Coordinates of C-alpha atoms in Angstrom, one line a residue:
X126 CA 27.9 145.3 22.0
X127 CA 31.1 145.2 23.9
X128 CA 30.9 145.2 27.6
X129 CA 32.6 148.2 29.1
X130 CA 35.2 147.9 31.5
X131 CA 35.8 151.0 34.3
X132 CA 39.2 152.2 34.7
X133 CA 40.0 150.8 37.9
X134 CA 39.4 147.1 36.8
X135 CA 41.6 147.8 33.7
X136 CA 44.5 148.9 35.9
X137 CA 43.4 145.8 38.1
X138 CA 43.9 143.8 35.2
X139 CA 47.1 145.0 33.6
X140 CA 48.5 145.1 37.0
X141 CA 48.0 141.3 37.4
X142 CA 50.0 140.8 34.5
X143 CA 53.4 142.4 35.3
X144 CA 56.3 140.6 33.2
X145 CA 57.4 137.4 35.1
X146 CA 60.7 138.9 35.4
X147 CA 59.0 141.6 37.5
X148 CA 57.4 139.3 39.2
X149 CA 60.8 137.7 40.0
X150 CA 62.7 140.7 41.3
X151 CA 59.8 141.6 43.9
X152 CA 59.8 138.5 45.4
X153 CA 63.4 138.5 45.6
X154 CA 62.9 142.2 47.1
X155 CA 60.7 141.0 49.2
X156 CA 62.8 138.3 50.9
X157 CA 65.7 140.1 51.1
X158 CA 63.8 142.7 53.6
X159 CA 62.3 140.0 55.1
X160 CA 66.0 138.4 55.6
X161 CA 67.6 141.9 56.9
X162 CA 64.8 142.1 59.1
X163 CA 65.1 138.7 60.5
X164 CA 69.0 139.0 60.9
X165 CA 68.5 142.2 62.9
X166 CA 65.7 140.7 65.2
X167 CA 67.6 138.0 66.1
X168 CA 70.7 139.7 66.8
X169 CA 69.1 142.2 68.8
X170 CA 67.1 139.1 70.7
X171 CA 70.0 137.3 70.9
X172 CA 72.1 140.5 72.4
X173 CA 68.8 141.1 75.2
X174 CA 69.0 137.3 75.7
X175 CA 72.5 137.2 76.8
X176 CA 72.6 140.1 78.5
X177 CA 69.7 138.7 80.8
X178 CA 71.0 135.3 81.4
X179 CA 71.1 134.6 84.5
X180 CA 68.9 137.5 86.0
X181 CA 66.0 136.2 87.7
X182 CA 62.7 137.8 87.4
X183 CA 60.6 138.9 90.0
X184 CA 58.3 136.4 90.3
X185 CA 58.0 132.5 90.9
X186 CA 59.0 129.5 88.7
X187 CA 56.3 126.6 89.0
X188 CA 58.3 123.3 88.0
X189 CA 55.9 120.7 86.9
X190 CA 57.7 117.2 86.6
X191 CA 55.0 114.6 84.3
X192 CA 55.1 111.4 82.9
X193 CA 52.2 109.6 81.3
X194 CA 49.3 111.5 82.6
X195 CA 48.6 114.3 80.1
X196 CA 44.9 115.3 81.2
X197 CA 46.0 115.5 84.7
X198 CA 48.8 117.8 83.6
X199 CA 46.5 119.7 81.1
X200 CA 43.9 120.0 84.5
X201 CA 47.0 121.5 86.5
X202 CA 48.2 124.2 84.1
X203 CA 44.4 125.4 83.7
X204 CA 43.8 125.8 86.7
X205 CA 47.6 127.4 88.1
X206 CA 46.4 129.9 84.8
X207 CA 42.9 130.3 86.4
X208 CA 43.8 130.8 89.8
X209 CA 47.6 132.6 89.7
X210 CA 47.6 136.1 89.1
X211 CA 50.8 136.6 90.8
X212 CA 54.0 136.7 88.2
X213 CA 54.8 133.7 87.3
X214 CA 56.2 131.1 84.6
X215 CA 55.4 127.5 84.2
X216 CA 57.9 125.0 83.3
X217 CA 57.2 121.4 82.7
X218 CA 59.7 118.7 82.6
X219 CA 58.5 115.2 80.4
X220 CA 60.2 112.0 81.8
X221 CA 60.0 110.8 78.1
X222 CA 55.7 109.8 78.1
X223 CA 54.3 108.1 75.4
X224 CA 50.6 109.6 75.7
X225 CA 50.9 112.1 73.9
X226 CA 51.8 114.7 76.4
X227 CA 54.5 116.1 74.1
X228 CA 52.5 116.7 71.6
X229 CA 50.9 118.7 74.1
X230 CA 53.6 120.6 75.3
X231 CA 54.9 121.5 71.4
X232 CA 51.2 123.0 71.0
X233 CA 51.2 125.4 74.2
X234 CA 54.9 126.7 72.6
X235 CA 55.4 130.2 74.3
X236 CA 52.8 129.8 76.7
X237 CA 54.9 127.1 78.8
X238 CA 58.3 126.6 78.9
X239 CA 59.4 122.8 78.5
X240 CA 61.9 120.5 78.8
X241 CA 61.3 116.1 77.1
X242 CA 64.1 113.9 78.5
X243 CA 65.4 111.1 76.2
X244 CA 64.3 108.4 79.4
X245 CA 62.4 108.9 82.4
X246 CA 65.1 110.0 84.8
X247 CA 62.5 110.2 87.7
X248 CA 61.2 112.6 89.9
X249 CA 64.7 114.0 91.3
X250 CA 65.9 114.3 87.6
X251 CA 62.8 116.2 86.5
X252 CA 62.9 118.6 88.9
X253 CA 66.6 119.2 88.7
X254 CA 66.6 120.1 85.1
X255 CA 63.6 122.2 86.1
X256 CA 65.8 124.3 88.9
X257 CA 68.1 124.4 85.9
X258 CA 66.0 125.8 83.5
X259 CA 64.0 128.2 86.4
X260 CA 64.5 132.2 86.3
X261 CA 61.8 132.8 89.2
X262 CA 63.1 134.8 92.6
X263 CA 61.3 131.9 94.1
X264 CA 60.3 128.4 93.0
X265 CA 57.4 126.2 92.9
X266 CA 57.6 122.3 92.6
X267 CA 54.3 120.9 92.1
X268 CA 53.4 117.7 91.2
X269 CA 51.1 117.1 87.7
X270 CA 47.8 115.9 89.6
X271 CA 47.7 119.4 91.6
X272 CA 44.9 121.9 91.2
X273 CA 45.5 124.7 92.2
X274 CA 43.0 127.0 93.9
X275 CA 42.4 130.9 95.0
X276 CA 45.0 132.8 97.0
X277 CA 47.2 129.3 96.8
X278 CA 50.7 130.8 95.8
X279 CA 50.1 134.3 97.6
X280 CA 49.3 132.5 100.7
X281 CA 52.4 130.8 100.1
X282 CA 54.8 133.5 99.4
X283 CA 52.9 135.2 102.4
X284 CA 54.1 132.7 104.7
X285 CA 57.8 132.4 103.0
X286 CA 58.5 136.1 103.2
X287 CA 57.6 136.3 106.6
X288 CA 61.1 135.1 107.8
X289 CA 64.6 135.2 106.3
X290 CA 65.5 131.5 107.8
X291 CA 61.9 129.8 106.5
X292 CA 63.8 127.4 104.1
X293 CA 60.8 125.5 102.7
X294 CA 56.7 126.2 102.9
X295 CA 54.1 123.7 101.7
X296 CA 50.3 123.8 101.7
X297 CA 47.8 122.0 103.2
X298 CA 45.5 119.0 101.1
X299 CA 42.9 116.6 101.0
X300 CA 45.3 113.5 100.1
X301 CA 48.9 113.0 101.2
X302 CA 50.9 111.4 104.1
X303 CA 51.5 113.1 107.1
X304 CA 50.4 116.8 108.9
X305 CA 49.6 118.4 106.0
X306 CA 46.3 116.3 105.2
X307 CA 42.9 117.7 106.5
X308 CA 39.5 116.0 106.6
X309 CA 37.5 117.9 103.7
X310 CA 34.0 117.8 103.1
X311 CA 33.8 118.0 98.9
X312 CA 32.6 115.1 96.7
X313 CA 33.2 117.1 93.7
X314 CA 35.8 119.0 92.0
X315 CA 33.1 122.1 91.9
X316 CA 32.4 122.0 95.3
X317 CA 36.3 121.6 95.9
X318 CA 36.4 125.2 94.6
X319 CA 33.8 126.9 96.5
X320 CA 35.5 124.8 99.7
X321 CA 39.1 126.1 98.6
X322 CA 37.9 129.7 97.9
X323 CA 36.3 129.7 102.1
X324 CA 39.9 128.1 103.1
X325 CA 42.2 130.2 101.5
X326 CA 41.6 133.4 103.2
X327 CA 45.3 135.1 104.8
X328 CA 46.1 134.0 108.3
X329 CA 49.4 134.0 109.7
X330 CA 48.1 132.4 112.7
X331 CA 47.6 128.9 110.7
X332 CA 51.1 128.5 109.9
X333 CA 52.7 125.9 111.6
X334 CA 56.5 124.8 111.6
X335 CA 57.3 121.2 111.0
X336 CA 60.4 118.6 110.9
X337 CA 58.8 117.4 107.5
X338 CA 57.3 118.6 104.7
X339 CA 56.1 116.4 101.2
X340 CA 56.5 117.3 97.7
X341 CA 53.9 117.3 96.2
X342 CA 54.5 120.9 96.5
X343 CA 57.0 123.2 98.0
X344 CA 57.6 127.0 97.8
X345 CA 61.4 128.5 98.6
X346 CA 63.7 131.2 97.5
X347 CA 66.1 130.9 95.1
X348 CA 68.7 131.4 97.2
X349 CA 68.0 128.2 99.3
X350 CA 68.6 126.3 95.9
X351 CA 71.8 128.1 95.4
X352 CA 72.8 127.1 98.8
X353 CA 71.4 123.9 99.2
X354 CA 72.1 122.9 95.5
X355 CA 70.2 119.8 93.3
X356 CA 68.2 117.0 94.2
X357 CA 70.0 113.9 94.7
X358 CA 69.2 111.5 91.8
X359 CA 70.3 108.5 94.0
X360 CA 66.6 108.1 94.5
X361 CA 65.1 106.6 91.4
X362 CA 61.6 107.1 90.0
X363 CA 60.2 108.7 93.1
X364 CA 60.0 108.9 97.3
X365 CA 62.4 110.0 99.7
X366 CA 63.7 112.5 97.4
X367 CA 61.9 115.0 99.1
X368 CA 62.9 113.8 102.7
X369 CA 66.3 114.4 101.9
X370 CA 66.2 117.8 100.8
X371 CA 64.2 118.5 103.8
X372 CA 66.9 117.1 105.6
X373 CA 69.6 119.3 103.9
X374 CA 67.6 122.4 104.4
X375 CA 67.2 121.6 108.1
X376 CA 71.0 121.2 108.4
X377 CA 71.6 124.3 107.1
X378 CA 69.7 125.9 109.4
X379 CA 66.6 126.5 107.8
X380 CA 62.9 125.9 109.0
X381 CA 60.2 124.0 107.2
X382 CA 56.6 125.2 107.8
X383 CA 53.2 124.3 106.6
X384 CA 50.9 127.1 105.5
X385 CA 47.4 125.8 106.7
X386 CA 45.7 128.8 104.9
X387 CA 47.3 127.3 101.6
X388 CA 44.4 124.5 100.0
X389 CA 45.2 123.0 97.0
X390 CA 43.2 119.6 95.6
X391 CA 45.8 116.3 95.0
X392 CA 44.4 113.3 93.4
X393 CA 47.3 111.6 94.9
X394 CA 50.5 110.2 94.0
X395 CA 48.8 108.7 90.3
X396 CA 51.9 108.1 89.3
X397 CA 53.5 106.1 92.0
X398 CA 50.4 103.9 91.7
X399 CA 50.8 103.2 87.9
X400 CA 54.3 101.1 89.2
X401 CA 51.6 98.7 90.5
X402 CA 53.6 95.5 92.2
X403 CA 57.0 97.7 91.4
X404 CA 56.1 100.2 93.8
X405 CA 57.0 98.7 97.0
X406 CA 60.4 97.7 95.2
X407 CA 61.5 101.6 94.6
X408 CA 59.7 102.2 97.8
X409 CA 62.0 100.2 99.5
X410 CA 65.3 101.1 97.5
X411 CA 64.7 104.6 97.9
X412 CA 64.2 104.1 101.7
X413 CA 67.3 102.0 102.4
X414 CA 69.2 104.4 100.1
X415 CA 68.6 107.4 102.5
X416 CA 69.3 105.2 105.4
X417 CA 72.8 104.1 103.7
X418 CA 73.2 108.0 103.1
X419 CA 71.9 109.2 106.6
X420 CA 72.0 107.3 108.9
X421 CA 70.5 108.4 112.4
X422 CA 69.4 111.5 110.8
X423 CA 68.1 113.2 113.6
X424 CA 70.6 113.1 116.0
X425 CA 72.8 114.5 112.9
X426 CA 70.8 117.1 112.7
X427 CA 70.7 117.8 116.4
X428 CA 74.2 117.7 116.8
X429 CA 75.3 120.0 113.6
X430 CA 72.8 122.7 115.4
X431 CA 74.9 122.6 118.6
X432 CA 78.0 122.9 117.0
X433 CA 76.7 125.4 114.8
X434 CA 74.9 127.1 117.4
X435 CA 76.9 130.8 117.3
X436 CA 77.0 131.1 113.5
X437 CA 74.8 132.5 110.9
X438 CA 73.0 130.1 108.7
X439 CA 75.0 127.6 106.8
X440 CA 75.0 125.9 103.4
X441 CA 75.8 123.0 101.7
X442 CA 79.2 123.3 101.3
X443 CA 80.0 124.0 105.2
X444 CA 79.1 120.0 105.3
X445 CA 81.4 118.8 102.7
X446 CA 84.8 117.8 103.3
X447 CA 88.1 119.4 102.5
X448 CA 91.5 117.8 100.8
X449 CA 89.1 116.6 97.5
X450 CA 89.4 116.9 94.1
X451 CA 86.4 117.8 92.0
X452 CA 85.4 118.8 88.7
X453 CA 82.2 120.0 86.9
X454 CA 81.1 120.2 83.4
X455 CA 84.3 121.4 82.5
X456 CA 87.7 119.2 82.1
X457 CA 89.3 121.8 85.1
X458 CA 89.8 119.9 88.2
X459 CA 90.1 121.8 91.3
X460 CA 91.5 120.8 94.6
X461 CA 89.4 122.0 97.3
X462 CA 91.0 122.8 100.8
X463 CA 89.2 124.7 103.4
X464 CA 86.3 126.5 101.5
X465 CA 88.3 127.4 98.5
X466 CA 88.4 125.4 95.3
X467 CA 91.9 125.7 93.8
X468 CA 92.0 124.8 89.9
X469 CA 95.0 122.3 89.4
X470 CA 97.6 122.5 86.6
X471 CA 99.5 119.2 85.6
X472 CA 98.8 115.0 86.3
X473 CA 96.5 115.3 89.0
X474 CA 96.5 111.2 90.0
X475 CA 94.1 111.0 92.9
X476 CA 90.2 110.3 92.6
X477 CA 88.4 113.3 91.4
X478 CA 85.0 113.7 92.2
X479 CA 82.4 115.0 89.9
X480 CA 79.7 117.4 91.5
X481 CA 77.0 120.0 89.9
X482 CA 78.2 123.4 88.8
X483 CA 75.8 124.6 91.3
X484 CA 78.1 122.7 94.3
X485 CA 80.9 124.1 92.3
X486 CA 80.1 127.6 92.4
X487 CA 79.3 127.7 96.3
X488 CA 83.4 127.7 96.6
X489 CA 84.9 130.9 96.0
X490 CA 88.1 130.4 93.4
X491 CA 92.2 130.6 94.5
X492 CA 95.2 130.9 92.5
X493 CA 96.1 127.7 90.3
X494 CA 97.7 125.0 92.5
X495 CA 100.5 122.2 90.8
X496 CA 98.7 118.9 90.9
X497 CA 102.0 117.1 92.4
X498 CA 101.1 119.6 96.0
X499 CA 98.2 118.0 95.7
X500 CA 98.7 115.0 95.9
X501 CA 101.2 115.2 98.6
X502 CA 98.3 116.8 100.6
X503 CA 95.9 113.5 99.2
X504 CA 98.4 111.2 100.4
X505 CA 99.7 113.1 103.9
X506 CA 98.3 111.3 106.8
X507 CA 100.5 112.5 109.5
X508 CA 102.7 115.3 110.9
X509 CA 106.1 115.2 111.5
X510 CA 105.3 114.3 115.2
X511 CA 103.1 111.7 114.2
X512 CA 99.9 113.6 115.0
X513 CA 96.5 113.5 112.6
X514 CA 97.9 115.8 109.7
X515 CA 95.1 118.7 108.3
X516 CA 92.5 116.7 105.5
X517 CA 93.7 113.2 107.0
X518 CA 90.9 110.8 107.0
X519 CA 90.2 108.3 109.8
X520 CA 88.9 105.6 112.1
X521 CA 88.8 104.8 115.4
X522 CA 88.0 101.7 117.7
X523 CA 84.4 103.2 117.9
X524 CA 83.9 102.2 114.1
X525 CA 83.2 105.8 113.2
X526 CA 85.0 108.0 110.1
X527 CA 86.3 111.3 110.4
X528 CA 88.7 114.0 108.8
X529 CA 90.9 116.6 110.6
X530 CA 90.1 119.8 109.1
X531 CA 92.2 122.3 111.3
X532 CA 91.8 122.1 114.7
X533 CA 88.8 120.3 114.3
X534 CA 87.8 116.7 113.5
X535 CA 84.8 116.1 111.6
X536 CA 82.4 112.8 111.7
X537 CA 81.6 111.5 108.1
X538 CA 78.3 110.5 108.4
X539 CA 78.2 107.1 106.2
X540 CA 79.6 104.8 104.5
X541 CA 78.3 106.3 101.7
X542 CA 79.5 109.6 102.3
X543 CA 82.6 108.6 102.4
X544 CA 82.6 106.5 99.0
X545 CA 80.8 109.6 97.1
X546 CA 83.9 111.9 98.4
X547 CA 86.0 108.7 96.9
X548 CA 87.9 108.8 100.5
X549 CA 87.3 105.0 101.5
X550 CA 91.2 104.4 100.5
X551 CA 92.8 107.3 102.9
X552 CA 91.0 105.7 106.2
X553 CA 93.8 105.3 108.4
X554 CA 93.5 103.7 112.2
X555 CA 93.7 106.3 114.9
X556 CA 92.2 106.2 118.7
X557 CA 89.6 108.0 120.4
X558 CA 92.1 109.7 122.6
X559 CA 93.7 111.4 119.5
X560 CA 90.7 112.7 118.2
X561 CA 89.5 114.1 121.4
X562 CA 92.4 116.3 121.4
X563 CA 91.0 118.3 118.4
X564 CA 87.3 120.1 118.8
X565 CA 83.9 118.8 116.9
X566 CA 83.3 120.3 113.4
X567 CA 80.7 120.0 111.5
X568 CA 79.5 116.6 110.1
X569 CA 81.1 115.7 106.5
X570 CA 77.7 114.7 104.5
X571 CA 78.0 113.7 100.7
X572 CA 76.8 115.8 97.7
X573 CA 73.6 114.8 95.7
X574 CA 74.6 112.3 93.2
X575 CA 73.3 113.6 89.9
X576 CA 73.3 111.8 86.6
X577 CA 72.6 114.6 83.9
X578 CA 75.7 115.9 81.8
X579 CA 74.2 119.7 81.7
X580 CA 74.0 120.1 85.7

């Protein structure tokens, strides 16, 4: 006897046997609805993204440069996630690793923001890409061989936000050079976390001003980046770029502070150690670049503070020259004169200095200027009475370089600075007697060297 089937089963069977044309029409309808929804969602997301572009969020951008240390990077990020309840974003910049770091980053799309360089651009280059991407009101630059600990970021931010003129804050650790290293009792990572939990009790009495802060962990406000600029990519691979940045921050009148109530674990210069025999060559080259760039940096900072003692906090542009032609990412060339940039119209005919967009935006923009007028100013070295012209570059019997700006003379701190602003062919001999007829102004420092096209 034939087996009876339920009505429900019959309806199910019949529904599964719709004509192929009906099935195709249904699929087309579903695809159309999906496409419409996707288009609407994309348009709305694009609109919201554009409206929020450039609007910082009330949190910290944690920038981690990395190269070929995927396991350490994973540990670092896991420790941040475990011990950072404050609002933050993690930005990883990979310097073309070959150990699977890129695959790890792609697996964590959505949890991390990241960029993978096509080649190794060194620590400064990675930091700069991260700074360009950062959206936080505060920024933390963190080595990939760090383990975050309880209260680490909260204590660093407490210190940073305690005074407006604090520029950079750093923690203490188990392995580093200088004042930030402390003695630790632990022998294992498990014991380290117990030690850190007991150590990281908020205590403003343990905050210490310093003249040097090491780049394994740097915390600063977004506006410090906007007034100080990018890291100098003239420092290759790593070492001395943090010294350079800290010096620029101090030159602007801001403090460096060690928050001794904030401890993080540092495995210690793992990437640099892997250079092996090349380490000393890289270190020596960067040390030489630092000396060539700054000369007597301590004396310069002291003199700048004395010259600027009655003024508010400075910005890097206060230490840049006048009467130079500059350009950023676009084809527009600007003439910089007395703190304002003027778009040039016509044949330029003078050397053009490439600078970052952050540096370019630091000058207010004036009306368009005929390039011929800029050329005349560039070549003008003397006033009608034979005196030193405004904007003229000169040297004296003492062997130093200067530029006149208004009623002041400004010392160009090094030959590197002279060449960075492409003023070496403008130098004319003058006397110290003529220089002393002007009052001393702020020194002229070089703009950081930037190799990336997108900064």
